[in-house]
mmCIF file of C-alpha atoms in Angstrom:
data_model
loop_
_atom_site.group_PDB
_atom_site.id
_atom_site.type_symbol
_atom_site.label_atom_id
_atom_site.label_comp_id
_atom_site.label_asym_id
_atom_site.label_seq_id
_atom_site.Cartn_x
_atom_site.Cartn_y
_atom_site.Cartn_z
ATOM 1 C CA MET W 1 85.315 115.609 88.164
ATOM 2 C CA LEU W 2 87.759 115.063 92.160
ATOM 3 C CA LYS W 3 90.477 113.390 91.210
ATOM 4 C CA ILE W 4 92.010 111.037 93.414
ATOM 5 C CA ASN W 5 95.601 110.941 94.375
ATOM 6 C CA VAL W 6 96.158 108.086 97.187
ATOM 7 C CA ARG W 7 99.359 107.428 98.563
ATOM 8 C CA GLY W 8 100.576 104.425 101.422
ATOM 9 C CA GLU W 9 103.055 104.162 104.543
ATOM 10 C CA ASN W 10 104.794 101.713 105.316
ATOM 11 C CA ILE W 11 100.677 99.421 103.630
ATOM 12 C CA GLU W 12 100.005 98.850 100.345
ATOM 13 C CA VAL W 13 97.354 100.621 98.326
ATOM 14 C CA THR W 14 95.343 97.404 96.852
ATOM 15 C CA GLY W 15 92.230 98.288 94.168
ATOM 16 C CA ALA W 16 90.042 97.692 96.925
ATOM 17 C CA ILE W 17 91.248 100.249 99.726
ATOM 18 C CA ARG W 18 92.066 102.831 96.224
ATOM 19 C CA GLU W 19 88.755 101.717 95.475
ATOM 20 C CA TYR W 20 86.764 102.650 98.895
ATOM 21 C CA VAL W 21 88.273 105.825 99.660
ATOM 22 C CA GLU W 22 87.543 107.230 95.277
ATOM 23 C CA LYS W 23 83.636 105.947 96.146
ATOM 24 C CA LYS W 24 83.660 108.204 99.958
ATOM 25 C CA LEU W 25 86.301 110.892 98.280
ATOM 26 C CA THR W 26 83.164 111.155 95.453
ATOM 27 C CA LYS W 27 80.425 111.928 97.539
ATOM 28 C CA LEU W 28 81.815 114.901 98.587
ATOM 29 C CA GLU W 29 82.020 115.867 94.900
ATOM 30 C CA LYS W 30 77.818 116.673 95.151
ATOM 31 C CA TYR W 31 78.667 120.090 97.783
ATOM 32 C CA PHE W 32 81.080 122.029 94.886
ATOM 33 C CA GLU W 33 79.755 123.296 91.196
ATOM 34 C CA ASN W 34 83.131 122.731 89.879
ATOM 35 C CA THR W 35 86.132 120.186 90.580
ATOM 36 C CA SER W 36 87.587 118.782 87.464
ATOM 37 C CA ASN W 37 90.841 120.730 88.349
ATOM 38 C CA SER W 38 91.072 119.595 91.604
ATOM 39 C CA THR W 39 93.076 116.339 93.297
ATOM 40 C CA ALA W 40 92.488 114.568 96.700
ATOM 41 C CA HIS W 41 95.669 114.151 98.637
ATOM 42 C CA VAL W 42 95.393 110.769 100.550
ATOM 43 C CA ASN W 43 98.038 109.902 102.592
ATOM 44 C CA LEU W 44 97.154 106.401 104.448
ATOM 45 C CA LYS W 45 99.916 105.695 107.153
ATOM 46 C CA VAL W 46 99.868 101.621 109.216
ATOM 47 C CA TYR W 47 101.981 102.810 112.487
ATOM 48 C CA THR W 48 103.651 99.780 114.611
ATOM 49 C CA ASP W 49 100.489 99.330 117.194
ATOM 50 C CA LYS W 50 98.715 98.401 114.255
ATOM 51 C CA THR W 51 96.768 101.744 114.051
ATOM 52 C CA TYR W 52 96.228 103.207 109.952
ATOM 53 C CA LYS W 53 96.444 106.962 110.000
ATOM 54 C CA VAL W 54 94.357 108.456 107.015
ATOM 55 C CA GLU W 55 95.515 111.846 106.342
ATOM 56 C CA VAL W 56 92.972 113.947 103.322
ATOM 57 C CA THR W 57 93.952 117.538 101.817
ATOM 58 C CA ILE W 58 91.774 118.616 99.130
ATOM 59 C CA PRO W 59 92.764 122.181 97.610
ATOM 60 C CA LEU W 60 89.941 123.514 96.028
ATOM 61 C CA PRO W 61 89.983 127.473 94.117
ATOM 62 C CA TYR W 62 88.620 129.535 96.970
ATOM 63 C CA LEU W 63 89.081 126.927 100.451
ATOM 64 C CA VAL W 64 91.657 123.902 101.175
ATOM 65 C CA LEU W 65 90.137 121.274 102.820
ATOM 66 C CA ARG W 66 92.258 119.080 105.391
ATOM 67 C CA ALA W 67 91.463 116.293 107.563
ATOM 68 C CA GLU W 68 93.104 113.734 109.401
ATOM 69 C CA GLU W 69 91.512 110.559 111.596
ATOM 70 C CA THR W 70 93.641 107.211 112.968
ATOM 71 C CA SER W 71 91.695 104.216 114.570
ATOM 72 C CA PRO W 72 92.840 100.446 114.529
ATOM 73 C CA ASP W 73 90.594 99.308 111.188
ATOM 74 C CA MET W 74 91.833 101.297 108.565
ATOM 75 C CA TYR W 75 87.913 101.494 106.844
ATOM 76 C CA ALA W 76 86.697 103.359 109.566
ATOM 77 C CA SER W 77 89.692 105.828 110.032
ATOM 78 C CA ILE W 78 88.489 106.296 106.091
ATOM 79 C CA ASP W 79 84.725 106.530 107.220
ATOM 80 C CA LEU W 80 85.724 109.135 110.262
ATOM 81 C CA VAL W 81 87.852 111.248 108.204
ATOM 82 C CA THR W 82 85.729 111.862 105.339
ATOM 83 C CA ASP W 83 82.525 112.871 107.870
ATOM 84 C CA LYS W 84 84.096 115.067 109.280
ATOM 85 C CA LEU W 85 84.904 116.442 105.393
ATOM 86 C CA GLU W 86 81.386 116.565 105.318
ATOM 87 C CA ARG W 87 81.585 118.651 108.325
ATOM 88 C CA GLN W 88 83.544 120.681 107.473
ATOM 89 C CA ILE W 89 82.171 121.280 104.185
ATOM 90 C CA ARG W 90 78.302 121.900 105.651
ATOM 91 C CA LYS W 91 80.283 124.758 108.186
ATOM 92 C CA TYR W 92 81.325 126.745 105.121
ATOM 93 C CA LYS W 93 79.186 127.102 102.836
ATOM 94 C CA THR W 94 76.375 127.577 106.179
ATOM 95 C CA LYS W 95 78.858 130.057 107.227
ATOM 96 C CA VAL W 96 80.066 131.853 103.594
ATOM 97 C CA ASN W 97 76.173 131.607 102.110
ATOM 98 C CA ARG W 98 74.776 133.793 105.216
ATOM 99 C CA LYS W 99 77.941 135.863 104.717
ATOM 100 C CA SER W 100 76.727 137.025 100.671
ATOM 101 C CA ARG W 101 73.806 137.547 101.486
ATOM 102 C CA GLU W 102 74.428 139.868 104.299
ATOM 103 C CA LYS W 103 77.548 141.472 103.112
ATOM 104 C CA GLY W 104 77.713 140.240 98.846
ATOM 105 C CA PHE W 105 81.096 139.351 99.046
ATOM 106 C CA ALA W 106 82.883 137.700 96.530
ATOM 107 C CA SER W 107 84.657 133.231 96.873
ATOM 108 C CA PHE W 108 88.055 134.141 98.393
ATOM 109 C CA GLU W 109 90.587 131.446 97.656
ATOM 110 C CA PHE W 110 93.718 130.020 99.873
ATOM 111 C CA VAL W 111 96.036 127.485 98.630
ATOM 112 C CA PRO W 112 99.283 126.675 100.258
ATOM 113 C CA GLN W 113 101.797 125.318 98.041
ATOM 114 C CA ALA W 114 104.698 123.777 100.322
ATOM 115 C CA GLU W 115 107.926 123.930 99.226
ATOM 116 C CA GLU W 116 110.110 121.835 101.064
ATOM 117 C CA LYS W 117 114.081 122.782 101.235
ATOM 118 C CA GLU W 118 116.850 121.062 102.612
ATOM 119 C CA GLU W 119 119.721 123.044 104.451
ATOM 120 C CA GLU W 120 122.476 123.181 106.696
ATOM 121 C CA ASP W 121 121.768 122.026 109.986
ATOM 122 C CA LYS W 122 121.345 125.784 111.854
ATOM 123 C CA LYS W 123 119.387 127.064 115.231
ATOM 124 C CA PHE W 124 117.502 128.964 112.681
ATOM 125 C CA GLU W 125 116.850 126.712 109.584
ATOM 126 C CA ILE W 126 113.580 126.855 107.651
ATOM 127 C CA VAL W 127 112.785 124.200 107.000
ATOM 128 C CA ARG W 128 109.339 124.667 105.573
ATOM 129 C CA THR W 129 108.076 127.526 103.035
ATOM 130 C CA LYS W 130 104.329 128.362 101.804
ATOM 131 C CA HIS W 131 102.996 130.620 99.472
ATOM 132 C CA VAL W 132 99.187 131.619 99.435
ATOM 133 C CA SER W 133 97.561 133.115 97.620
ATOM 134 C CA LEU W 134 95.322 136.190 99.613
ATOM 135 C CA LYS W 135 91.816 136.654 99.323
ATOM 136 C CA PRO W 136 89.712 139.379 100.835
ATOM 137 C CA MET W 137 87.575 138.140 103.706
ATOM 138 C CA ASP W 138 86.298 139.168 106.995
ATOM 139 C CA SER W 139 88.331 138.232 110.698
ATOM 140 C CA GLU W 140 85.634 135.924 110.941
ATOM 141 C CA GLU W 141 86.195 133.572 108.170
ATOM 142 C CA ALA W 142 90.316 133.990 108.370
ATOM 143 C CA VAL W 143 88.959 132.241 111.956
ATOM 144 C CA LEU W 144 87.164 130.009 110.239
ATOM 145 C CA GLN W 145 89.739 128.988 108.529
ATOM 146 C CA MET W 146 92.596 128.857 110.655
ATOM 147 C CA ASP W 147 89.826 126.215 112.544
ATOM 148 C CA MET W 148 88.422 123.774 109.207
ATOM 149 C CA LEU W 149 92.810 123.702 108.578
ATOM 150 C CA GLY W 150 93.683 123.016 112.393
ATOM 151 C CA HIS W 151 96.160 125.576 112.139
ATOM 152 C CA ASN W 152 97.213 128.159 115.355
ATOM 153 C CA PHE W 153 97.141 131.168 112.520
ATOM 154 C CA PHE W 154 96.122 131.663 109.658
ATOM 155 C CA ILE W 155 96.376 135.111 106.784
ATOM 156 C CA TYR W 156 94.531 137.136 104.761
ATOM 157 C CA GLU W 157 93.505 140.335 102.712
ATOM 158 C CA ASP W 158 91.011 142.769 105.100
ATOM 159 C CA ALA W 159 88.124 142.778 102.520
ATOM 160 C CA GLU W 160 86.896 146.479 103.534
ATOM 161 C CA THR W 161 90.900 148.157 104.536
ATOM 162 C CA GLN W 162 92.630 145.492 101.556
ATOM 163 C CA GLY W 163 95.610 145.234 103.773
ATOM 164 C CA ILE W 164 97.129 142.026 105.558
ATOM 165 C CA ASN W 165 95.824 140.828 108.583
ATOM 166 C CA ILE W 166 96.784 137.871 110.756
ATOM 167 C CA VAL W 167 94.452 135.730 112.888
ATOM 168 C CA TYR W 168 95.920 133.727 115.799
ATOM 169 C CA ARG W 169 95.086 131.029 118.954
ATOM 170 C CA ARG W 170 95.755 132.869 121.658
ATOM 171 C CA LYS W 171 97.029 130.445 124.529
ATOM 172 C CA ASP W 172 93.946 131.201 126.162
ATOM 173 C CA GLY W 173 91.438 129.889 123.585
ATOM 174 C CA ARG W 174 90.429 132.926 122.032
ATOM 175 C CA TYR W 175 91.382 134.933 119.322
ATOM 176 C CA GLY W 176 94.046 137.313 118.514
ATOM 177 C CA LEU W 177 94.537 139.331 115.306
ATOM 178 C CA ILE W 178 97.499 141.326 113.992
ATOM 179 C CA GLU W 179 97.002 144.285 111.902
ATOM 180 C CA ALA W 180 100.177 145.075 109.443
ATOM 181 C CA GLY W 181 100.851 148.663 108.902
ATOM 182 C CA ASP W 182 103.178 151.192 107.503
ATOM 183 C CA GLU W 183 102.512 152.645 111.509
ATOM 184 C CA GLY W 184 105.906 153.125 113.232
#
């Protein structure tokens, strides 16, 4: 069973809101074999212009799902974010199943664990550190992960070379690949 942690910013998380979020997110469990060790982190925010933002992050052993939606209705935002997560899951599962059949790749894991640090104000201050667990995949799967997370880059272990690679979104909207190596 997926654990669900609901937080509110500028809003009290009532029993009704909590139940609605839980009802919607537990429907996503049908796509996974085991979610017993997973926690969905839900952040509800209310802005001064009376819009509601819902952010959901679900770190799974082989995938991190993340989506956010903003609308004038809290419940509509919850519906929209759930629909977005469901589309991500279906897209991911279709892609991985096709790749598995073609190349026999095993599943992978990417679980960022953010640790925020407060330091003195400096010109090059590092304000956030992420630790990632790199699993083998090809560049196409890495681009898919990057897009699903909404990031501009993604670091991964190349399944063929076992090297550390980075895919990134270029300013022209296409993708680039950086291959780390010992070459100097």
